[in-house]
mmCIF file of C-alpha atoms in Angstrom:
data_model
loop_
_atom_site.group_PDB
_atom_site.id
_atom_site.type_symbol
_atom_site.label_atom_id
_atom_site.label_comp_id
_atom_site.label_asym_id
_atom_site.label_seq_id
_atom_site.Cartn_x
_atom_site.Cartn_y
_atom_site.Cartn_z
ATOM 1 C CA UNK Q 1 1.163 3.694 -9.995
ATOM 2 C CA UNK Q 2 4.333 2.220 -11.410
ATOM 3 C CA UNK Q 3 4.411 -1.682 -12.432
ATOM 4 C CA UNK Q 4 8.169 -1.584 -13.020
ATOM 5 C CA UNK Q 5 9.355 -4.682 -11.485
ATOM 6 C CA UNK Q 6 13.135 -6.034 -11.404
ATOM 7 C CA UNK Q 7 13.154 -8.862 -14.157
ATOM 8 C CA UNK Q 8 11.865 -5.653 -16.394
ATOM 9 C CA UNK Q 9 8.975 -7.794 -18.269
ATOM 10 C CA UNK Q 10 5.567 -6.203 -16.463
ATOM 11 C CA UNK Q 11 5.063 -2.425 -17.955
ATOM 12 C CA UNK Q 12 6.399 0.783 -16.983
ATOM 13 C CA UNK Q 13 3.298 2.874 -16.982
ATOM 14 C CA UNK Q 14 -0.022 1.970 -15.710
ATOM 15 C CA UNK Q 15 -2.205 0.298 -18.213
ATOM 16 C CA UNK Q 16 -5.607 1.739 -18.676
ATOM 17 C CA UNK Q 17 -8.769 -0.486 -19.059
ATOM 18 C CA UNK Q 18 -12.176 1.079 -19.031
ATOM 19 C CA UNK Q 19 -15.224 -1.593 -17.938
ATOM 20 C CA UNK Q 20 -18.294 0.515 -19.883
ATOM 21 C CA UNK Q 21 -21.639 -0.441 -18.548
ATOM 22 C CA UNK Q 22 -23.466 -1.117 -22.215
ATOM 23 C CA UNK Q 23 -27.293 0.739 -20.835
ATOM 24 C CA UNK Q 24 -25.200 3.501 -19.219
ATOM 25 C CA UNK Q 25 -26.765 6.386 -19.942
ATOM 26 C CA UNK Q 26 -25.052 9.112 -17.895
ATOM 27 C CA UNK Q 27 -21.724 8.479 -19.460
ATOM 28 C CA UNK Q 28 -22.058 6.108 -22.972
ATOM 29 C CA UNK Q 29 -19.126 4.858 -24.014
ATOM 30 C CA UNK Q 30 -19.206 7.394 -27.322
ATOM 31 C CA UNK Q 31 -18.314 10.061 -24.258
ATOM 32 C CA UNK Q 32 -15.006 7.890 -23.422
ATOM 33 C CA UNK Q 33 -13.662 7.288 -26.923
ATOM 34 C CA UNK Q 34 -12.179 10.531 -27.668
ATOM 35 C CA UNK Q 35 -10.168 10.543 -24.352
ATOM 36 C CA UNK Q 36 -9.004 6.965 -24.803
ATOM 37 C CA UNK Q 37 -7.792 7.438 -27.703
ATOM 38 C CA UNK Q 38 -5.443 9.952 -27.292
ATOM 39 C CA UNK Q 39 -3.868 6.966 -25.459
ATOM 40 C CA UNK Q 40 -1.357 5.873 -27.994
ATOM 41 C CA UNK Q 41 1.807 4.166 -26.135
ATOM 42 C CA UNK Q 42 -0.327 1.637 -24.506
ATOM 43 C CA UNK Q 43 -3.178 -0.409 -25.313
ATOM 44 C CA UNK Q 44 -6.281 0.288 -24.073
ATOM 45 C CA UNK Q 45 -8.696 -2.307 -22.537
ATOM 46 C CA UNK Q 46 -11.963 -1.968 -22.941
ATOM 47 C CA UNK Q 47 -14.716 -4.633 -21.722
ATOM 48 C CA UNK Q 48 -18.595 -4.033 -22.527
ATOM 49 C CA UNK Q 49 -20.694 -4.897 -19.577
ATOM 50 C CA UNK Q 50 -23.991 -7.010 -20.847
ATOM 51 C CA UNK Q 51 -27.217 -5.271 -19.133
ATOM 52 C CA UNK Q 52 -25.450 -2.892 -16.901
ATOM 53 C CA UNK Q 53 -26.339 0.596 -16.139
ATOM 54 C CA UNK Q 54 -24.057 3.274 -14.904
ATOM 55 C CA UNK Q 55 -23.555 1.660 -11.469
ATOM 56 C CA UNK Q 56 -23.000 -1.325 -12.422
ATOM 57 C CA UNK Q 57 -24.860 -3.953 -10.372
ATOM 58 C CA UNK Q 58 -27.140 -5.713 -12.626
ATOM 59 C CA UNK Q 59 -25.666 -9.702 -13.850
ATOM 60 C CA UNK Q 60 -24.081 -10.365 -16.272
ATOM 61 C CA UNK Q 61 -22.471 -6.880 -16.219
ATOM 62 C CA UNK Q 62 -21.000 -7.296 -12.746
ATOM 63 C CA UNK Q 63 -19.873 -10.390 -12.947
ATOM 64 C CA UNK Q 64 -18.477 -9.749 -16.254
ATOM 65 C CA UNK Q 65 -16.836 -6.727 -14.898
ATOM 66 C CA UNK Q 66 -15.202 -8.485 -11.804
ATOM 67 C CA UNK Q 67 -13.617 -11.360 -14.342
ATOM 68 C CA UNK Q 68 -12.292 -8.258 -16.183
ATOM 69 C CA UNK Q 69 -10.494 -6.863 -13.286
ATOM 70 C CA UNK Q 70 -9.398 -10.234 -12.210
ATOM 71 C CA UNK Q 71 -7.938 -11.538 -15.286
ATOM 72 C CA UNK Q 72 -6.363 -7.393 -16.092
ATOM 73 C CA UNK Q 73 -5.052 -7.405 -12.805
ATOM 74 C CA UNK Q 74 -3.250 -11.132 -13.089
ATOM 75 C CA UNK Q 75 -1.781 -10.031 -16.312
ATOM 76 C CA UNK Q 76 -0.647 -6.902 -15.144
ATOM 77 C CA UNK Q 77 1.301 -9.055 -12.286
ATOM 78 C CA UNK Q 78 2.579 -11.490 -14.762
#
């Protein structure tokens, strides 16, 4: 996915943001860190989602996890 756009200010290269359910216990976040960051051209988003489990469906993680798409998604855009 390529967010080149003509006036050249949006990125090049896709911009990675992980949304890590904080009672996830099939894949903690301590799993992700050494992949994300070998990530070093970009910055890497990462949002904590209060009292959410690996699927995350339980409030305030979902809700917190929708806002992060929203606002990651809106900047991306910009």
């Amino acid at each position: 996915m390529n967010r080149a756009r003509s006036g050249g200010s949006a990125p090049s290269t896709p911009l990675p943001l992980l949304t890590q359910p904080a009672e996830d216990r099939w894949t903690p976040h301590h799993l992700s860190v050494p992949v994300l960051s070998r990530i070093t051209k970009v910055p890497v988003g990462t949002v904590m989602l209060d009292h959410a489990r690996h699927y995350p469906l339980e409030e305030p993680g979902l809700r917190q996890m929708q806002d992060a798409i929203a606002d990651f998604v809106t900047k991306c855009a910009a």
